[in-house]
Coordinates of C-alpha atoms and ligand atoms in Angstrom, one line a residue:
X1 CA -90.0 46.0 126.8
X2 CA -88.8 42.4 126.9
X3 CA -88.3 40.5 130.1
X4 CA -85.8 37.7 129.3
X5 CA -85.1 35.3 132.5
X6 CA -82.5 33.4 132.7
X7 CA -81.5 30.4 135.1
X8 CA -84.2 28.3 135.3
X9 CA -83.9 25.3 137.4
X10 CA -81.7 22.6 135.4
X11 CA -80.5 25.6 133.1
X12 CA -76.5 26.5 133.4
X13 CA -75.9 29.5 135.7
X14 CA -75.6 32.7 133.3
X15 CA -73.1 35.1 132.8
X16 CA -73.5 38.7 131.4
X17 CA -70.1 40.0 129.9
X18 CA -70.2 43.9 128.9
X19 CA -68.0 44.8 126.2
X20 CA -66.0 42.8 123.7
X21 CA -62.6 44.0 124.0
X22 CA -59.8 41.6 124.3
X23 CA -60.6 41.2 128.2
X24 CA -64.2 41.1 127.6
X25 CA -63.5 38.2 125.2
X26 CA -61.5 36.5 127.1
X27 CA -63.3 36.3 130.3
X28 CA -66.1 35.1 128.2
X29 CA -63.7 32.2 127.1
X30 CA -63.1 31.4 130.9
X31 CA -66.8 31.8 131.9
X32 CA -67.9 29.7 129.2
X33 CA -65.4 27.2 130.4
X34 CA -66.3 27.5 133.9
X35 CA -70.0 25.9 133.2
X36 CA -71.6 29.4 132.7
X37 CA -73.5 30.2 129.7
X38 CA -71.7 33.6 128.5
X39 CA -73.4 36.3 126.6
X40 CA -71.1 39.2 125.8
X41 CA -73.0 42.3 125.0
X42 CA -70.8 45.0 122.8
X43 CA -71.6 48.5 122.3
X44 CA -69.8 48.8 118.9
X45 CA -70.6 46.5 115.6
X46 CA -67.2 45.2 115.9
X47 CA -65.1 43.0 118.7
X48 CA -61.9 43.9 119.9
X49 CA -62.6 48.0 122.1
X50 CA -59.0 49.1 121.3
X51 CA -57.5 46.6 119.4
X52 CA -59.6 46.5 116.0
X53 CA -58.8 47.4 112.4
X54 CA -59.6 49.4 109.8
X55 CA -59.2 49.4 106.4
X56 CA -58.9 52.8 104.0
X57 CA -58.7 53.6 100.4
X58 CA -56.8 50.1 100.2
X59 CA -54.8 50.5 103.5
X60 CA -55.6 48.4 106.4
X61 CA -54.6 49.5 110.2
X62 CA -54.6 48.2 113.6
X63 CA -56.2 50.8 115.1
X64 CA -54.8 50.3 118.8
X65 CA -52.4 48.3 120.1
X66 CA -49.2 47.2 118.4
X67 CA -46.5 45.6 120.7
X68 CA -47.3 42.3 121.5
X69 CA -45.2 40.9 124.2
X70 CA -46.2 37.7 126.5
X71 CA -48.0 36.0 123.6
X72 CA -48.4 32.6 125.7
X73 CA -51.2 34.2 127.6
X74 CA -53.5 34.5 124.2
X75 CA -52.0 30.5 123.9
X76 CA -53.2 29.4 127.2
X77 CA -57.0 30.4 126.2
X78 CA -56.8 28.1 123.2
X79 CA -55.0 25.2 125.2
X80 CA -57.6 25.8 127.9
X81 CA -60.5 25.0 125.7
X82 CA -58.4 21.6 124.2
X83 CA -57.5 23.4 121.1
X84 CA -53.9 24.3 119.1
X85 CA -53.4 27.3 119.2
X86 CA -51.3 27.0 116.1
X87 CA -54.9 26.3 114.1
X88 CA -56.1 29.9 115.2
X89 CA -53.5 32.2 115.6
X90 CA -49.6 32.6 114.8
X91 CA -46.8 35.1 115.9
X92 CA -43.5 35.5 115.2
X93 CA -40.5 36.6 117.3
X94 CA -39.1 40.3 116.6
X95 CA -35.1 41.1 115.9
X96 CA -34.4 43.9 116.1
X97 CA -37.7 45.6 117.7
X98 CA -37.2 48.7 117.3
X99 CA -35.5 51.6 115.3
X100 CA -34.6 54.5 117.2
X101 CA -33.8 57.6 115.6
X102 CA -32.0 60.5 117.9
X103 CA -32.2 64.2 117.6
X104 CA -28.4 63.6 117.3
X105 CA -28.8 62.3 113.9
X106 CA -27.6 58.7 115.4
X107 CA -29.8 56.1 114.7
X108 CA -29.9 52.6 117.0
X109 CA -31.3 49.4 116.1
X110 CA -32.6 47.5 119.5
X111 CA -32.3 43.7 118.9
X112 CA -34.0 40.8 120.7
X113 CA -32.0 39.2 124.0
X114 CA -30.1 40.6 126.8
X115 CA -26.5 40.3 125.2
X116 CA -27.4 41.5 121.8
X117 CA -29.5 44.6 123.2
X118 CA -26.5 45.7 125.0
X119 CA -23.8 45.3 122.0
X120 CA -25.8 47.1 119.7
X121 CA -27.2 49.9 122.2
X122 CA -23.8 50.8 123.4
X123 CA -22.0 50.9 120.1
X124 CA -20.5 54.4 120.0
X125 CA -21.6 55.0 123.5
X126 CA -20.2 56.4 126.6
X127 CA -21.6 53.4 128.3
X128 CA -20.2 49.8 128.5
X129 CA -22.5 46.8 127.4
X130 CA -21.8 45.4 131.0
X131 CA -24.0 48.9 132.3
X132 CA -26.8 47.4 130.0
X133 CA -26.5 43.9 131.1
X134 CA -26.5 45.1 134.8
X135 CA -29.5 46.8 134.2
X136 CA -31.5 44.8 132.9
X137 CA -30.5 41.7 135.3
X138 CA -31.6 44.2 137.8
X139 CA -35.1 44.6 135.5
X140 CA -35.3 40.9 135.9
X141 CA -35.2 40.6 139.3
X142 CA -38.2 43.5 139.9
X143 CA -39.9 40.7 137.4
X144 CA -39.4 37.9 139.6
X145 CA -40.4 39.5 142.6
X146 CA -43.3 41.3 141.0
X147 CA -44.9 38.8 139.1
X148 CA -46.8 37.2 141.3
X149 CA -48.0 39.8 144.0
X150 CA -48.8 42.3 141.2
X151 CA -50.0 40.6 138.2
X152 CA -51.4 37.0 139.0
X153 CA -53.4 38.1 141.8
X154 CA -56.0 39.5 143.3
X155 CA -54.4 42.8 145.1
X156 CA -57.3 42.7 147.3
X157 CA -57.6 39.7 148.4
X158 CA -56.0 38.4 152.2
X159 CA -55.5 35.2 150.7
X160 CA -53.2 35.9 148.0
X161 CA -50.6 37.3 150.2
X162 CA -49.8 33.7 152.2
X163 CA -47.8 32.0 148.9
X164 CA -44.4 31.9 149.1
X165 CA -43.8 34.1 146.2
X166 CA -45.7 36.9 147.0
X167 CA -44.5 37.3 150.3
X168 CA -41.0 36.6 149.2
X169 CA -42.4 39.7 146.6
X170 CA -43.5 41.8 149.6
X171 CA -40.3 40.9 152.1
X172 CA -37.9 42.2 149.0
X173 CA -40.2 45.1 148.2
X174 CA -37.3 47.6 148.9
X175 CA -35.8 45.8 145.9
X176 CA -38.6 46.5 143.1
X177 CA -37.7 50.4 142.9
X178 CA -41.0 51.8 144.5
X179 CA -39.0 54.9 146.4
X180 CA -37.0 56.1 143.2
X181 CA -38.3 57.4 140.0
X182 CA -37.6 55.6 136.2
X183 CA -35.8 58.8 135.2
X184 CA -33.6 58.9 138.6
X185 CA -33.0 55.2 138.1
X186 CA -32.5 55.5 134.7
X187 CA -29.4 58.5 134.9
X188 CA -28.1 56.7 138.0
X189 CA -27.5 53.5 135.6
X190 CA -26.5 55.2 132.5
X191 CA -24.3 58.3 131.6
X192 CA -25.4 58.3 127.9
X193 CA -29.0 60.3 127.6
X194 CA -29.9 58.7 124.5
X195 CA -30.1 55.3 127.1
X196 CA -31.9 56.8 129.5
X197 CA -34.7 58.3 127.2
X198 CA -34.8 54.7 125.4
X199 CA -35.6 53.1 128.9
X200 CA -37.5 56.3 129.7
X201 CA -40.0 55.7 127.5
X202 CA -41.1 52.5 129.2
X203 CA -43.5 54.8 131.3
X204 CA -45.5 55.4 127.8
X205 CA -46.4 52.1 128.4
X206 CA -49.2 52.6 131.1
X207 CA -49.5 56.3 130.2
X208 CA -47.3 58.1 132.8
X209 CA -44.5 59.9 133.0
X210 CA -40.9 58.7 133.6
X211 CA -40.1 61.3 135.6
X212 CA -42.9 60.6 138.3
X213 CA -43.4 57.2 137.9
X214 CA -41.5 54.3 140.5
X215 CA -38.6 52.8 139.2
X216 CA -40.9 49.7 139.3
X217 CA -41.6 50.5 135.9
X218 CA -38.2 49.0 134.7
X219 CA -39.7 45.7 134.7
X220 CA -40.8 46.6 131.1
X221 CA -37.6 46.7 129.8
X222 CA -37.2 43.2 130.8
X223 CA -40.8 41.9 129.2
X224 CA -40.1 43.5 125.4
X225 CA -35.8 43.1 125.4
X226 CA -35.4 39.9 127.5
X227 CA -38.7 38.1 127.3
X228 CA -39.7 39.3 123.4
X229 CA -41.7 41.6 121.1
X230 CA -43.8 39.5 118.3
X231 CA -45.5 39.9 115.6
X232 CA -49.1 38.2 115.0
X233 CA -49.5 36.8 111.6
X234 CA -51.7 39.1 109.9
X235 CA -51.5 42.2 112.2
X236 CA -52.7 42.6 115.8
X237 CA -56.7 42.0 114.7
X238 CA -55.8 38.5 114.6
X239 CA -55.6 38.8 118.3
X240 CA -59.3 39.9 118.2
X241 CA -60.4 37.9 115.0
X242 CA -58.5 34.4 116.7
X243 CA -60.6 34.9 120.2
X244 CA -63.7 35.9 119.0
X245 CA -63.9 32.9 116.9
X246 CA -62.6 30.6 119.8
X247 CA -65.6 32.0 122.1
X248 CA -68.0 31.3 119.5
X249 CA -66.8 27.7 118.8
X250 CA -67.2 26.9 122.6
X251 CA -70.6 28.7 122.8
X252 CA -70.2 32.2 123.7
X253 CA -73.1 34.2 122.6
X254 CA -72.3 38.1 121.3
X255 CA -74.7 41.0 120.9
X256 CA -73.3 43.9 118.6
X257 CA -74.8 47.1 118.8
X258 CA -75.7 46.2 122.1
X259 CA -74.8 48.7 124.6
X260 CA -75.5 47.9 128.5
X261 CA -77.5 50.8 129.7
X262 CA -77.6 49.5 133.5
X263 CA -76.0 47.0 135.6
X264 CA -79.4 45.3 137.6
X265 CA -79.4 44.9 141.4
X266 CA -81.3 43.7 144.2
X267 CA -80.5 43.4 147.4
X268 CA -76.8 44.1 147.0
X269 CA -76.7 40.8 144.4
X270 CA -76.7 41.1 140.6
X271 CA -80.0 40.8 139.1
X272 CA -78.9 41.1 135.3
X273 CA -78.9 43.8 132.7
X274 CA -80.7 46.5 130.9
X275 CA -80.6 47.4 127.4
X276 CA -82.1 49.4 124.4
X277 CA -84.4 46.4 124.1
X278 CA -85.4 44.9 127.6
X279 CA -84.1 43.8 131.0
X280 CA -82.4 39.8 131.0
X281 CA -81.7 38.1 134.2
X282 CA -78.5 37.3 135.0
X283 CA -76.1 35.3 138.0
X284 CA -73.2 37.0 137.4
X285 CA -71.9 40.2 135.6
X286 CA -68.7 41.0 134.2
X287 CA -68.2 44.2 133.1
X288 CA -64.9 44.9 130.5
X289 CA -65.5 48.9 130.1
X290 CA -63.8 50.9 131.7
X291 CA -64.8 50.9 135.7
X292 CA -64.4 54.8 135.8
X293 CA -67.8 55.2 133.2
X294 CA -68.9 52.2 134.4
X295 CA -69.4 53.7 137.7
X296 CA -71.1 56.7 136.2
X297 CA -73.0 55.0 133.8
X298 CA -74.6 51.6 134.5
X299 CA -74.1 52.0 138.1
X300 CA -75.6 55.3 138.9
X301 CA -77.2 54.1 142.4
X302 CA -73.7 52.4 143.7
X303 CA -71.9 53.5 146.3
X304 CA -69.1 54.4 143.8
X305 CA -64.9 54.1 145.5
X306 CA -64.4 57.5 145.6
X307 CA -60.4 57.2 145.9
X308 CA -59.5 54.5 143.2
X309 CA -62.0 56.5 140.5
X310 CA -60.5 59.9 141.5
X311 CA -57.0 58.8 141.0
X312 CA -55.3 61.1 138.3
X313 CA -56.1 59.3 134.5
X314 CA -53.0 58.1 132.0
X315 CA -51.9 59.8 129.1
X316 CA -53.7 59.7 125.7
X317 CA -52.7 60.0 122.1
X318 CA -53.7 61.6 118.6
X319 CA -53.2 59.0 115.9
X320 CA -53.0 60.1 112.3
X321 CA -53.5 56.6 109.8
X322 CA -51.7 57.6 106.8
X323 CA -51.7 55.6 103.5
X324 CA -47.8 56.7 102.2
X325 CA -47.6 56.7 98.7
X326 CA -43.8 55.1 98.8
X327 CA -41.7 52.6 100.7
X328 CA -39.0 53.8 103.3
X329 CA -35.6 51.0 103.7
X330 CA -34.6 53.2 106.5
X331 CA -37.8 52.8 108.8
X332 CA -38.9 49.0 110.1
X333 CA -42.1 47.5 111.6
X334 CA -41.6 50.0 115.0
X335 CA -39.9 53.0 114.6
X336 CA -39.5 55.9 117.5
X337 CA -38.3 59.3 116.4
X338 CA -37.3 60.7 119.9
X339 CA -37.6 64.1 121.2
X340 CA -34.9 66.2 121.9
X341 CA -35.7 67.3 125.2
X342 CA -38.2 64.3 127.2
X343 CA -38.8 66.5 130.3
X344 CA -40.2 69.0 128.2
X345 CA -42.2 66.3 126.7
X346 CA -43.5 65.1 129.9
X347 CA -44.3 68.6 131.1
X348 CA -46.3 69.9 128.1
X349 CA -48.6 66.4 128.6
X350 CA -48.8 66.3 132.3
X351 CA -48.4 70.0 133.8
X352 CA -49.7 72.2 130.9
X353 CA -52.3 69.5 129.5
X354 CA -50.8 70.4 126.3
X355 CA -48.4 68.9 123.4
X356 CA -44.9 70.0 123.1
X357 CA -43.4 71.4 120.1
X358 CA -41.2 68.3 119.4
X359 CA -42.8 65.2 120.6
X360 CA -41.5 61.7 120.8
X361 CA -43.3 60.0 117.3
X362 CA -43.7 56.3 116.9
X363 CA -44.1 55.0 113.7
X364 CA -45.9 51.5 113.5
X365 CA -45.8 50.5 109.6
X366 CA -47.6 46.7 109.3
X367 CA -46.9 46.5 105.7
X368 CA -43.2 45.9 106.3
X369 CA -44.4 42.4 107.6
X370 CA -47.4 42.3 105.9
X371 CA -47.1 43.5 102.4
X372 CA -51.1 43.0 102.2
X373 CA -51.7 46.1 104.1
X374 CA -50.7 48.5 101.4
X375 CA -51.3 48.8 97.8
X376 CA -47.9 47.8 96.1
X377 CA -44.8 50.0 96.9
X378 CA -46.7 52.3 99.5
X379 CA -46.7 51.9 103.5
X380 CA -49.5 52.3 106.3
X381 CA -47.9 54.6 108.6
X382 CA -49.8 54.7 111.9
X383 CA -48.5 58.0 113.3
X384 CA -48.5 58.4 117.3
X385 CA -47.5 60.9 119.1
X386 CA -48.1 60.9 123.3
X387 CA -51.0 63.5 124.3
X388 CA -52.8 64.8 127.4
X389 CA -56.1 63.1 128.4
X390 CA -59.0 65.3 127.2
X391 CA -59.7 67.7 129.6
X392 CA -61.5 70.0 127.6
X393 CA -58.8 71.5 125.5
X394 CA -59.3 72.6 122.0
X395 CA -58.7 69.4 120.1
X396 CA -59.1 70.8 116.7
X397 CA -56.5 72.8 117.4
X398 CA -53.8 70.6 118.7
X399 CA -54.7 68.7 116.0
X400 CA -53.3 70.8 113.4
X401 CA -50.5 71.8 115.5
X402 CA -49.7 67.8 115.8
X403 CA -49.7 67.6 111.9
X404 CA -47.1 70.0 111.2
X405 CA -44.4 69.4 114.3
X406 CA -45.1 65.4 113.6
X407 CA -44.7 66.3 110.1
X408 CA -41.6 68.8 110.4
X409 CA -39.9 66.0 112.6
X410 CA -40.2 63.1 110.3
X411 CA -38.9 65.3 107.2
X412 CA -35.8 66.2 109.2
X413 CA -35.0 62.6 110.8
X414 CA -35.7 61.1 107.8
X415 CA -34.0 63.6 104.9
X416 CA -37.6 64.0 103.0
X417 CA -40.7 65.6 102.4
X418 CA -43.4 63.1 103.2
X419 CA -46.5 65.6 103.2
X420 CA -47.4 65.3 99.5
X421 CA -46.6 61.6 100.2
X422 CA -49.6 60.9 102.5
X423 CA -52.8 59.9 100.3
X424 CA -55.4 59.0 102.9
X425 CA -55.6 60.1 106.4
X426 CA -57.8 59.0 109.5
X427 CA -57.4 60.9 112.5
X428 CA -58.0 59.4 116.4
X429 CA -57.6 62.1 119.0
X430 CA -58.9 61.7 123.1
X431 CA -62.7 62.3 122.1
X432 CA -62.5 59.5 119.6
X433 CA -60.7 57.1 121.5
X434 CA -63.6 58.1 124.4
X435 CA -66.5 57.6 122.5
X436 CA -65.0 54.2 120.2
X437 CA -64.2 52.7 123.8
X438 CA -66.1 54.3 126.4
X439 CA -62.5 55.4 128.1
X440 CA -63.0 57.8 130.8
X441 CA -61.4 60.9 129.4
X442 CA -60.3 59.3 126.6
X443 CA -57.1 58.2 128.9
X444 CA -55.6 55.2 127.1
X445 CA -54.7 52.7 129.8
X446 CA -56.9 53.7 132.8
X447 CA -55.4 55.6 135.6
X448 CA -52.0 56.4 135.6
X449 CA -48.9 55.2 137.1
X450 CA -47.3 58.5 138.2
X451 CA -46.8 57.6 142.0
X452 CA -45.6 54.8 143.7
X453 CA -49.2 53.5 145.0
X454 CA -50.7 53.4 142.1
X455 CA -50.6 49.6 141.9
X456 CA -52.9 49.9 145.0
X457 CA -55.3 52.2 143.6
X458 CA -56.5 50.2 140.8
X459 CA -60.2 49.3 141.1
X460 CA -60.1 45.5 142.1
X461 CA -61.6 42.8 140.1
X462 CA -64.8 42.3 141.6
X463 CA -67.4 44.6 143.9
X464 CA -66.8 45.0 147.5
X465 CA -70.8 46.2 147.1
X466 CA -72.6 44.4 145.1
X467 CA -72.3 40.5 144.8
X468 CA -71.9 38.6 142.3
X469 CA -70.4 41.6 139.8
X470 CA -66.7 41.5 139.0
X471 CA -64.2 43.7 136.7
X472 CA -61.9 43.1 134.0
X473 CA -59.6 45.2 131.5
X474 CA -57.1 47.6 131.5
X475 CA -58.4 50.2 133.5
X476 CA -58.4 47.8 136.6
X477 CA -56.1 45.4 138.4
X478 CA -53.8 44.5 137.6
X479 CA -53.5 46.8 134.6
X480 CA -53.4 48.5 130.9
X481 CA -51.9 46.4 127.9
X482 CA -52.9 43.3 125.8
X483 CA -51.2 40.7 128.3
X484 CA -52.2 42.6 131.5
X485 CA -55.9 42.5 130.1
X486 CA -55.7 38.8 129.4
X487 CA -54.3 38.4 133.3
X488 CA -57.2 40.5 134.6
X489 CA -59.6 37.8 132.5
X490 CA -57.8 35.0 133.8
X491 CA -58.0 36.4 137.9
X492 CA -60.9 37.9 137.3
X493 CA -62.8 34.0 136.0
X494 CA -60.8 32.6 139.1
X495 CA -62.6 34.9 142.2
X496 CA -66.3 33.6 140.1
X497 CA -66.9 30.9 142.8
Ligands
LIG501 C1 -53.4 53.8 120.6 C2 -53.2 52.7 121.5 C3 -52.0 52.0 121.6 C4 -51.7 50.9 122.4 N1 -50.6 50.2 122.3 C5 -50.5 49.1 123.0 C6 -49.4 48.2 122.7 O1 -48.6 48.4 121.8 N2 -49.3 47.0 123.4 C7 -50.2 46.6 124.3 O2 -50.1 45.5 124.9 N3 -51.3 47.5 124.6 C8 -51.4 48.7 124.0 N4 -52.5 49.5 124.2 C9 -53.4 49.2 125.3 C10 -54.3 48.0 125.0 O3 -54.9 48.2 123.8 C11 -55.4 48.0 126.1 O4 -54.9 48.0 127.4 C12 -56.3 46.8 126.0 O5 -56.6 46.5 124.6 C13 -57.5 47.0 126.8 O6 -58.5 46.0 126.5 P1 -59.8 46.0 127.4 O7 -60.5 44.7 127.0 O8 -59.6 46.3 128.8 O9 -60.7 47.2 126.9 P2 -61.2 47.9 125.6 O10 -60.3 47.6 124.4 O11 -61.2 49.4 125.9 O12 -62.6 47.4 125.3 C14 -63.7 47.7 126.0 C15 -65.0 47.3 125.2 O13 -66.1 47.6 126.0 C16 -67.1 48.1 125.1 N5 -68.1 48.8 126.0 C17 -67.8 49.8 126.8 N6 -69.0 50.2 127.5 C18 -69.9 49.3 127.1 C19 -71.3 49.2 127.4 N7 -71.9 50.0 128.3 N8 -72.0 48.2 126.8 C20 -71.4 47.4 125.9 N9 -70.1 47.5 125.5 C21 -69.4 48.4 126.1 C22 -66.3 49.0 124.2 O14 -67.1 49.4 123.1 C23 -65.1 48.2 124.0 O15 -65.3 47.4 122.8 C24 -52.8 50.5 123.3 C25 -54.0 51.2 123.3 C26 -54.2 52.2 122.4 C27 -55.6 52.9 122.3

């Protein structure tokens, strides 16, 4: 077995980073920047954990993620290391967003900006653009007031709670929506149902369930409608693709195939790592998978935080990748075929661990922007529906039962037949998404959201135990999605002394 050491006198103080997914990646960046010399150690033969691609019989897919809001925090990496972002990675802004199609048969087109989301959203409606426009001034405020306290800090730190705006957060906390639920908020604002299950499905966004999460929640409405959705040039791997690239240009070192099997200690200090090939000294380790396996896994001998790794896990998904053998005018880049009854939807995923008979089913077809992604006049339809975590239930099963109700729904919404349409198929369910990412559970975005301390639960970004090791990604603070990973990198780099 090898025995690498590292830090030498005169040599830079080294950094261990485990797992290459877009957290992973960018801490790396901000290590690297910092004076350390970075290695980042990846269990796959690929960068990016969930937001990587795939191509199939002449169909590419992003295999994760596809809403990208906040795009200035993948800028801010590039304009930290002196470079344009422009010369790595491009986006452009989304109008309308989404399509929404309605059990009802009525079909809504949600465009970009505050006045224009409420004109087109309350066409035909029994509510008045002014309810919109209240709403989500009221979404911007939980922004303002949130922002700080919840996703630039350190939760669990003392110190982050004496600038003026967190404490102006905390002094107005009655004002964020922490003691009602989304759903109550959401029928207390709107009369329409078709409006509440449209800001309903926020929730979906962390994996919980509207009608148990805080109200707090509505702060998402105000990130995608008011702030923006865009679309990277060349599909959501150029996320991925961009930063991996950056990293490397500055000196990151990467290691494919190169899963950490222990996180070293001595003394309650980080000694380095262990791997299929040897033991490597290290100063400081960040670890990017998720803290829940991490526990488990590499730190088998810690005293492990019973409460935050206990806390009930977020929703997961099944995923079918279909190559679509024709092209659809009515569907767009996002398109969400809702449910016709949401609580039941909820229910079957949270109380019964199961999957309803009419789930919620977003579309995601890339080709519509880039034409690249699919032979000539076909579509790559990535096909999601909301699932359970895997808890043990019969995932063949639900599988098959996914196919035909998924299948059944799009064929009524849309007036067709699409099942001798679909030429290739890929199928991600919770096991996959477990064993591609190392996600507890295969739970998408870490623990969920469904009660009002949830916020507080969330593992913190670095060891109360052990010193020197720290945690980033979206199963820690302050949370799941592309930009809240890229703000767990960013506090996470700024704790590193
Ligand atoms: C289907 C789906 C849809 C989503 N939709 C959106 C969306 O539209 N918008 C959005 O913003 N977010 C979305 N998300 C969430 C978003 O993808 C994640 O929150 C974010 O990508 C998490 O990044 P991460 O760096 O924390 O972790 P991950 O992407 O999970 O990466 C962790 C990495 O660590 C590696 N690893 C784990 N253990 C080890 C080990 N022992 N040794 C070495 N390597 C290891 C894994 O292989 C993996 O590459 C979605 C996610 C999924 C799965």
């Amino acid at each position: 077995m090898d025995i690498t050491v590292r830090g030498e006198p005169g040599q830079r103080k080294s950094c261990a980073v485990i797992g290459a997914g877009v957290s992973g990646i960018a801490v790396a960046i901000r290590m690297q920047k910092k004076g350390y010399a970075v290695t980042v150690y990846e269990a796959n033969a690929f960068p990016g954990g969930k937001l990587s691609s795939e191509n199939r019989k002449g169909y590419r897919f992003d295999m994760g993620p596809s809403v990208f809001t906040m795009p200035g925090y993948v800028d801010e990496l590039f304009q930290l290391c002196g470079k344009n972002p422009r010369d790595f990675f491009n986006y452009t802004p989304l109008d309308p967003v989404y399509r929404y199609f309605f059990e009802d048969g009525s079909v809504l087109h949600a465009r970009h900006g505050k006045e224009q989301f409420a004109s087109v959203m309350t066409a035909n409606s029994v509510d008045a653009k002014e309810d919109i426009i209240k709403y989500l001034d009221k979404s911007e405020i939980i922004y303002n007031l949130t922002e700080d306290v919840f996703l630039k800090n350190s939760l669990h730190k003392l110190k982050s709670f004496f600038t003026w705006p967190t404490l102006k957060g905390i002094l107005n906390f009655g004002k964020i929506g922490a003691f009602d639920t989304m759903n109550g908020a959401n029928q207390k604002a709107f009369t329409d149902p078709r409006l509440v299950q449209v800001f309903n499905r926020y929730a979906t966004y962390n994996g919980s369930s509207p009608y148990l999460s805080p109200a707090t929640l509505n702060v998402i409405a105000h990130v995608e409608i008011v702030k923006g959705a865009y679309y990277p040039i060349g599909g959501m791997y150029s996320i991925t693709k961009s930063l991996v690239q950056l990293a490397q240009d500055i000196g990151v070192e990467f290691r494919f195939l190169a899963p950490v099997r222990e996180i070293l200690t001595e003394n309650k200090k980080i000694a380095g790592i262990r791997t299929d090939t040897g033991t490597t000294e290290y100063d400081v380790v960040v670890s990017n998978m998720d803290i829940y396996n991490c526990y488990r896994q590499l730190l088998p001998h810690a005293k492990k935080p019973a409460k935050t790794l206990n806390q009930p896990k977020s929703s997961s998904g099944i995923i079918f990748y279909w190559g679509i053998k024709t092209e659809f005018s009515q569907l767009g880049l996002h398109n969400i075929l809702f449910s016709g009854d949401y609580e039941e939807e909820f229910n079957a995923i949270f109380s019964k661990k199961s999957i309803c008979s009419d789930p919620t089913v977003y579309l995601n077809i890339t080709s519509k922007h880039t034409p690249g992604d699919a032979p000539p006049g076909c579509e790559n339809w990535f096909t999601f529906i909301n699932t359970p975590n895997n808890s043990g239930q019969d995932w063949d099963k639900l599988i098959l039962d996914a196919r035909t109700h998924i299948i059944k729904k799009i064929n009524r919404l849309l007036k067709t037949n699409i099942e001798p349409l679909i030429e290739s198929e890929l199928v991600f369910d919770p096991r996959v998404i477990e064993s591609r990412t190392s996600s507890a559970f295969g739970a998408i975005y870490g623990n969920s959201s469904n009660n009002k301390y949830a916020a507080f639960l969330r593992h913190p970004n670095f060891s109360k135990e052990i010193k020197n090791l720290y945690f980033c990604g979206g199963s820690v603070h302050p949370g799941p999605s592309i930009p809240l990973s890229l703000l767990s990198a960013k506090i996470t780099s700024n704790l590193v002394k």
